[in-house]
Amino acid sequence: MVCRAIAPPRDRNFFLSLIKQTITLSHLNQTHAQIIHNNLINDQITITKLIQKLLDLKATAQAKLLFANTNSPDLFLYNVLIKGLGSSPFDSLCVYRSLLRKTEFKPDNFTFSFIIAAFSGFPASSSEKVGRLLHGHAVVSGFGSDVFVGSALVDMYMSFSRIRHAYKVFDGIAEPDTVLWNTILSGLVKNCCFDESLQVFRDMVVRMARFDSTTLAVVLSAVAELQDMRAGMMVQALAMKIGCHFHVHVLTCLVSLYSKCGDILTARSLFGLMWKPDLIAYNAMISGLSCNNETDLSLQLFQELLLSGHKVSSSTIVGLIPVFHPFGHLNLTQLIHGFCVKSGFVSNSSVSTALTTVYSRLNELELARKLFDESVDKTLASWNAMISGYAQNGQTEMAISLFQEMQKLDIRPNPVTITSILSACAQLGALGLGKWVHDLIKKESFESNIYISTALIDMYMKCGSIDEARSLFDMMREKNVVTLNAMISGYGLHGHGKEALILYNEMLISGIPPTGVTFLSILYACSHAGLVEEGERIFNSMVYDHGFEPISEHYACMVDILGRAGKLEKALEYISKMPIKPGPAEWGALLGACMIHKNANLARLASKQLFELDPENVGYHVLLSNIYSTNNNYSQAALLRQLVKKKNLTKTPGCTLIEVKGHPHVFTSSDQSHPQSEAIYMMLEKLMGKMKDAGYLAETVTALHDVEEEEKELMVKVHSEKLAIAFGLIMSEEGEEIRIIKNLRVCLDCHNFTKFVSRITERVIIVRDANRFHRFENGACSCGDYW
């Protein structure tokens, strides 16, 4: 008979060590059986560690069952379960409620930080409400100013884009630690508040708070987004000073910084400093090469990564997708798309969003929308990509429609969503919707976001509400160059050249350096206000004082400034002396000036160049034909029209939009499709009668020369803007402003017509055409008949 030795009982430390080493659920279950066998099932410390490991291995049902059968669990065990169930916030909340109702324990700072963290950014609509209630519980329990709880609260509010709430919590903590500073910094970066995050970091340095490599990595990511190389180099110097420059995550952020600032050589050198770059570093370098249009090198590094045995992640694929330089890379995008389908990455929301973005930028909106519709997990970023795709490609109605669908699904927008939809409102001139979005911004506490405030200013300017835009501008505590550019550009659109100049000079005094867009905006403003000397002075200052090399658009503005002022020969001389070859922009500006000043000889010269440079553009043919008609050269005008027909060129049809009670109405020339068409034409007849009594004569000089004068009057009588104005008068209250948007330049007769209407109806009529804004009041236009 064989006697078996009886194994001695194992103690707690043995099983704690065994639990720590366990990596699979089956091994853990065997350990659990041995714990029971060794009579340690009621040992609080052992059971706590067992439950913690079950939660780590995602065996939540088993963990909850074991907890339910535990005699007298302590507060520590409750906290372990609350934290472990964090991915299922409402399960975590049930445990928290059980702690309050079934025990005499009082939650501590760990309890509150774990339960609040569980609801941080959870997509359920009630999550934010629960989070606020938990905040209230923490305050009542005396943990409102606890640094540990404060970090969880700041993170939660930032995840819901409640930036003001996060600041309030942060400001209530007397001595924030490094973790709390890092939390507010990363929250600001996640909410695209990059300028604010730098300001917070400056405050951190001033207050001599301790920062670490994580702080610097977060700040570097903000600087990279701002493409502020100077600030980035200062942060890099700080990293060297505190000895964390060679930390992999700091080096990785520096790779991203230099890549986004266009210094790809330095980025590659920094990448080379890493002895053994991890996947995140590889991803940063692949993305850096891609964003600098080094597509071949990006693909080579991707292949090197695959060969090295690293398992690529969704971030690797996102970096490889040519989001920043999509043009000419449709085939590559489709190849990556195919690879993603085969490897399963297409189901990843960040990958599908990047592909949607590229397809949108390539104007492949059907492919983009198909990808968006097929995406099971539509994140906010994917909604933003599709909305901005529509907005950037001029499909503003689709952008607005998708935003409204998003609202119905109760998906909260973020600053990116808001700026995209405001851009769509600005393009469409949808002031009513723009104001509604402004109310939403107030509700979501986004007013302090500089990008949103700038987009609001741009929207109000492009919808004709110049006073609203200025009021917002004056209320902004911090303004950047983009904000100032929006305001200067807006003044230019409205013909307020002197106001634009005042703002430009204030900008120079404040020390904000102008950009190429600034100069373009101020030159445009000078052009539309007849400020010739000022325009020439600014152009020279741009070149000689600020060291900018003018591009075609800057030269075109100068030609326009000179041409509009009647200095046609000087404008031609300017074109001939340009250091770059003049293109359609310069010759087109000269042709437009020839129309204003009825100079057929120079018009022929400009047109000859334009017909060679842009032969398919029918607008130049029409403009030259109108110049001939204005000079009574009807035979040449007829020949040009025949040439247009022979070439089968089609003129963009004129259409006008008017928004009434939040609904857009679009009219085309001679339109009779509107439900109130009969009333509109009756109003038009009534207006014409009153206007003729007041001295109005139809401007028919550019109408076809081979029809009777009465027919010419009828042709110009039914232009789209006239129908829109008549409809506006029917639908609006007496004295109410009328706003319309025309897709082409307003013709001479419609301009004259609108002046008379503003006088006889005592209404303000604001017209946005393809060139600028016109404000008609008491029979006069803000453009001074200079457009």
XYZ file of C-alpha atoms in Angstrom, residues 473-720:
248
model
C -15.301 90.577 -31.420
C -15.199 93.303 -28.754
C -16.313 90.852 -26.033
C -13.523 88.364 -26.776
C -10.852 88.429 -24.075
C -8.259 86.810 -26.333
C -7.940 87.224 -30.083
C -5.568 85.506 -32.481
C -4.597 86.331 -36.056
C -7.417 84.161 -37.465
C -9.989 86.165 -35.461
C -8.577 89.455 -36.727
C -8.457 88.134 -40.301
C -12.153 87.166 -40.084
C -13.069 90.654 -38.910
C -10.905 92.463 -41.500
C -12.221 90.206 -44.275
C -15.790 90.835 -43.108
C -15.288 94.593 -43.215
C -13.927 94.189 -46.740
C -17.003 92.206 -47.832
C -19.209 95.010 -46.530
C -17.141 97.762 -48.163
C -16.007 99.191 -44.801
C -12.442 99.780 -45.928
C -11.568 102.410 -43.324
C -12.754 100.221 -40.432
C -10.671 97.359 -41.858
C -7.613 99.646 -41.962
C -8.139 100.788 -38.343
C -8.316 97.158 -37.209
C -5.250 96.232 -39.278
C -3.232 99.049 -37.672
C -4.428 98.010 -34.179
C -3.279 94.490 -34.983
C 0.236 95.707 -35.868
C 0.422 97.828 -32.695
C -0.656 94.848 -30.542
C 2.278 92.827 -31.881
C 0.231 90.126 -33.625
C 2.150 89.374 -36.845
C 0.022 89.484 -40.024
C -0.192 86.477 -42.339
C -0.618 86.195 -46.084
C -4.391 85.925 -45.467
C -4.289 89.194 -43.464
C -2.735 91.045 -46.391
C -5.177 89.480 -48.827
C -8.112 90.550 -46.637
C -6.913 94.140 -46.139
C -6.066 94.569 -49.842
C -9.524 93.252 -50.720
C -11.045 95.789 -48.295
C -9.060 98.606 -49.921
C -10.209 97.447 -53.355
C -13.908 97.532 -52.455
C -13.644 100.931 -50.792
C -11.573 102.684 -53.478
C -8.562 103.171 -51.164
C -5.844 103.182 -53.803
C -2.968 104.861 -51.937
C -3.601 102.807 -48.818
C -3.639 99.602 -50.872
C -0.332 100.409 -52.555
C 1.239 101.307 -49.202
C 0.107 98.029 -47.596
C 1.312 95.952 -50.559
C 4.774 97.561 -50.348
C 4.815 97.087 -46.563
C 3.948 93.407 -47.020
C 6.969 92.917 -49.283
C 9.585 95.233 -47.759
C 8.623 95.460 -44.057
C 7.214 91.998 -43.406
C 9.216 89.998 -45.956
C 6.240 88.282 -47.619
C 6.548 87.027 -51.168
C 3.235 87.921 -52.850
C 1.229 85.177 -54.510
C -1.149 85.483 -57.453
C -4.112 86.528 -55.264
C -2.169 89.486 -53.798
C -1.254 90.735 -57.290
C -4.870 90.278 -58.434
C -6.024 92.484 -55.537
C -3.626 95.235 -56.606
C -4.833 95.016 -60.218
C -8.403 95.228 -58.890
C -7.575 98.258 -56.680
C -6.063 100.153 -59.619
C -8.665 98.999 -62.140
C -11.720 99.873 -60.035
C -10.260 103.339 -59.451
C -10.105 103.835 -63.227
C -6.305 103.502 -63.479
C -6.588 100.860 -66.191
C -3.296 101.597 -67.952
C -1.462 101.486 -64.628
C -3.178 98.177 -63.829
C -2.013 96.755 -67.186
C 1.528 98.009 -66.528
C 1.369 96.349 -63.103
C 0.473 93.018 -64.720
C 3.296 93.290 -67.258
C 5.872 93.907 -64.484
C 4.799 91.020 -62.257
C 7.709 88.666 -61.332
C 5.407 85.662 -61.795
C 3.332 84.819 -64.849
C -0.097 86.494 -64.570
C -3.013 84.108 -64.478
C -6.825 84.246 -64.703
C -7.090 86.123 -61.378
C -5.072 89.141 -62.602
C -6.516 89.283 -66.134
C -10.017 88.674 -64.747
C -9.639 91.634 -62.360
C -8.595 93.825 -65.299
C -11.547 92.638 -67.412
C -13.942 93.410 -64.556
C -12.491 96.923 -64.296
C -12.944 97.355 -68.058
C -16.642 96.587 -67.589
C -16.957 99.260 -64.879
C -15.176 101.888 -66.994
C -16.499 100.686 -70.409
C -13.034 100.252 -71.964
C -13.526 97.843 -74.882
C -9.917 98.004 -76.178
C -8.296 96.816 -72.964
C -11.171 94.365 -72.463
C -10.268 92.677 -75.759
C -6.625 92.360 -74.658
C -7.574 90.902 -71.233
C -10.148 88.565 -72.796
C -7.630 87.206 -75.302
C -5.387 86.165 -72.412
C -8.306 84.712 -70.449
C -9.651 82.712 -73.402
C -6.219 81.048 -73.674
C -5.741 80.510 -69.918
C -9.286 79.360 -69.113
C -11.096 78.534 -72.394
C -14.016 76.726 -70.708
C -15.012 79.688 -68.506
C -18.110 81.181 -70.089
C -18.119 84.139 -67.656
C -15.310 85.935 -69.492
C -17.189 85.648 -72.799
C -20.358 87.037 -71.207
C -18.471 89.925 -69.582
C -16.797 90.937 -72.871
C -20.151 90.636 -74.664
C -21.710 92.975 -72.090
C -18.860 95.481 -72.582
C -19.535 95.447 -76.338
C -23.256 95.944 -75.710
C -22.544 98.840 -73.335
C -20.502 100.510 -76.131
C -23.317 99.787 -78.649
C -21.079 97.344 -80.523
C -23.913 94.845 -80.945
C -22.369 92.954 -83.857
C -19.310 91.960 -81.777
C -21.584 91.064 -78.833
C -23.658 88.814 -81.132
C -20.510 87.115 -82.511
C -19.339 86.324 -78.989
C -22.721 84.851 -78.035
C -22.644 82.675 -81.171
C -19.136 81.499 -80.234
C -20.390 80.539 -76.766
C -23.209 78.493 -78.348
C -20.819 76.871 -80.827
C -18.434 75.843 -78.021
C -21.444 74.559 -76.061
C -20.417 76.626 -73.032
C -23.144 77.113 -70.454
C -23.475 80.125 -68.182
C -23.967 79.440 -64.481
C -27.670 80.125 -63.904
C -28.349 82.944 -61.473
C -30.189 82.007 -58.299
C -31.084 83.873 -55.137
C -31.736 82.555 -51.644
C -33.883 84.177 -49.002
C -34.454 82.763 -45.535
C -37.961 83.325 -44.144
C -38.889 82.153 -40.628
C -35.956 79.740 -40.581
C -36.759 78.148 -43.957
C -34.654 78.788 -47.102
C -36.392 79.685 -50.391
C -34.429 79.653 -53.660
C -35.480 81.548 -56.799
C -34.136 81.395 -60.336
C -34.706 83.855 -63.175
C -38.358 83.860 -64.410
C -39.133 81.298 -61.673
C -42.799 80.298 -61.424
C -42.378 77.131 -59.390
C -42.867 78.716 -55.965
C -46.246 77.982 -54.306
C -46.797 81.732 -53.864
C -45.650 82.574 -57.372
C -48.855 84.447 -58.282
C -48.633 86.724 -55.231
C -44.906 87.330 -55.897
C -45.529 88.512 -59.475
C -48.431 90.691 -58.313
C -46.120 92.305 -55.731
C -43.489 92.806 -58.447
C -46.047 94.578 -60.700
C -47.124 96.785 -57.798
C -43.496 97.703 -57.033
C -42.695 98.445 -60.686
C -45.661 100.820 -60.916
C -44.573 102.788 -57.842
C -40.934 102.816 -58.930
C -41.654 104.141 -62.407
C -43.647 106.971 -60.822
C -40.520 107.671 -58.724
C -38.321 107.838 -61.848
C -37.064 104.261 -62.241
C -35.932 103.201 -65.721
C -34.905 99.613 -66.438
C -31.199 99.223 -67.272
C -31.411 97.122 -70.451
C -28.085 97.891 -72.058
C -26.660 94.398 -71.513
C -29.819 92.551 -72.619
C -29.958 90.967 -76.087
C -29.801 93.707 -78.733
C -32.090 92.027 -81.281
C -35.314 92.257 -79.262
C -37.675 95.160 -78.647
C -37.069 97.487 -75.688
C -40.279 96.273 -74.026
C -39.007 92.670 -74.219
C -35.656 93.742 -72.771
C -37.453 95.234 -69.777
C -39.345 91.986 -69.294
C -36.072 89.992 -69.414
C -34.421 91.975 -66.624
C -37.687 92.337 -64.704
C -37.768 88.684 -63.657
C -34.195 88.247 -62.383
C -34.024 85.974 -59.344
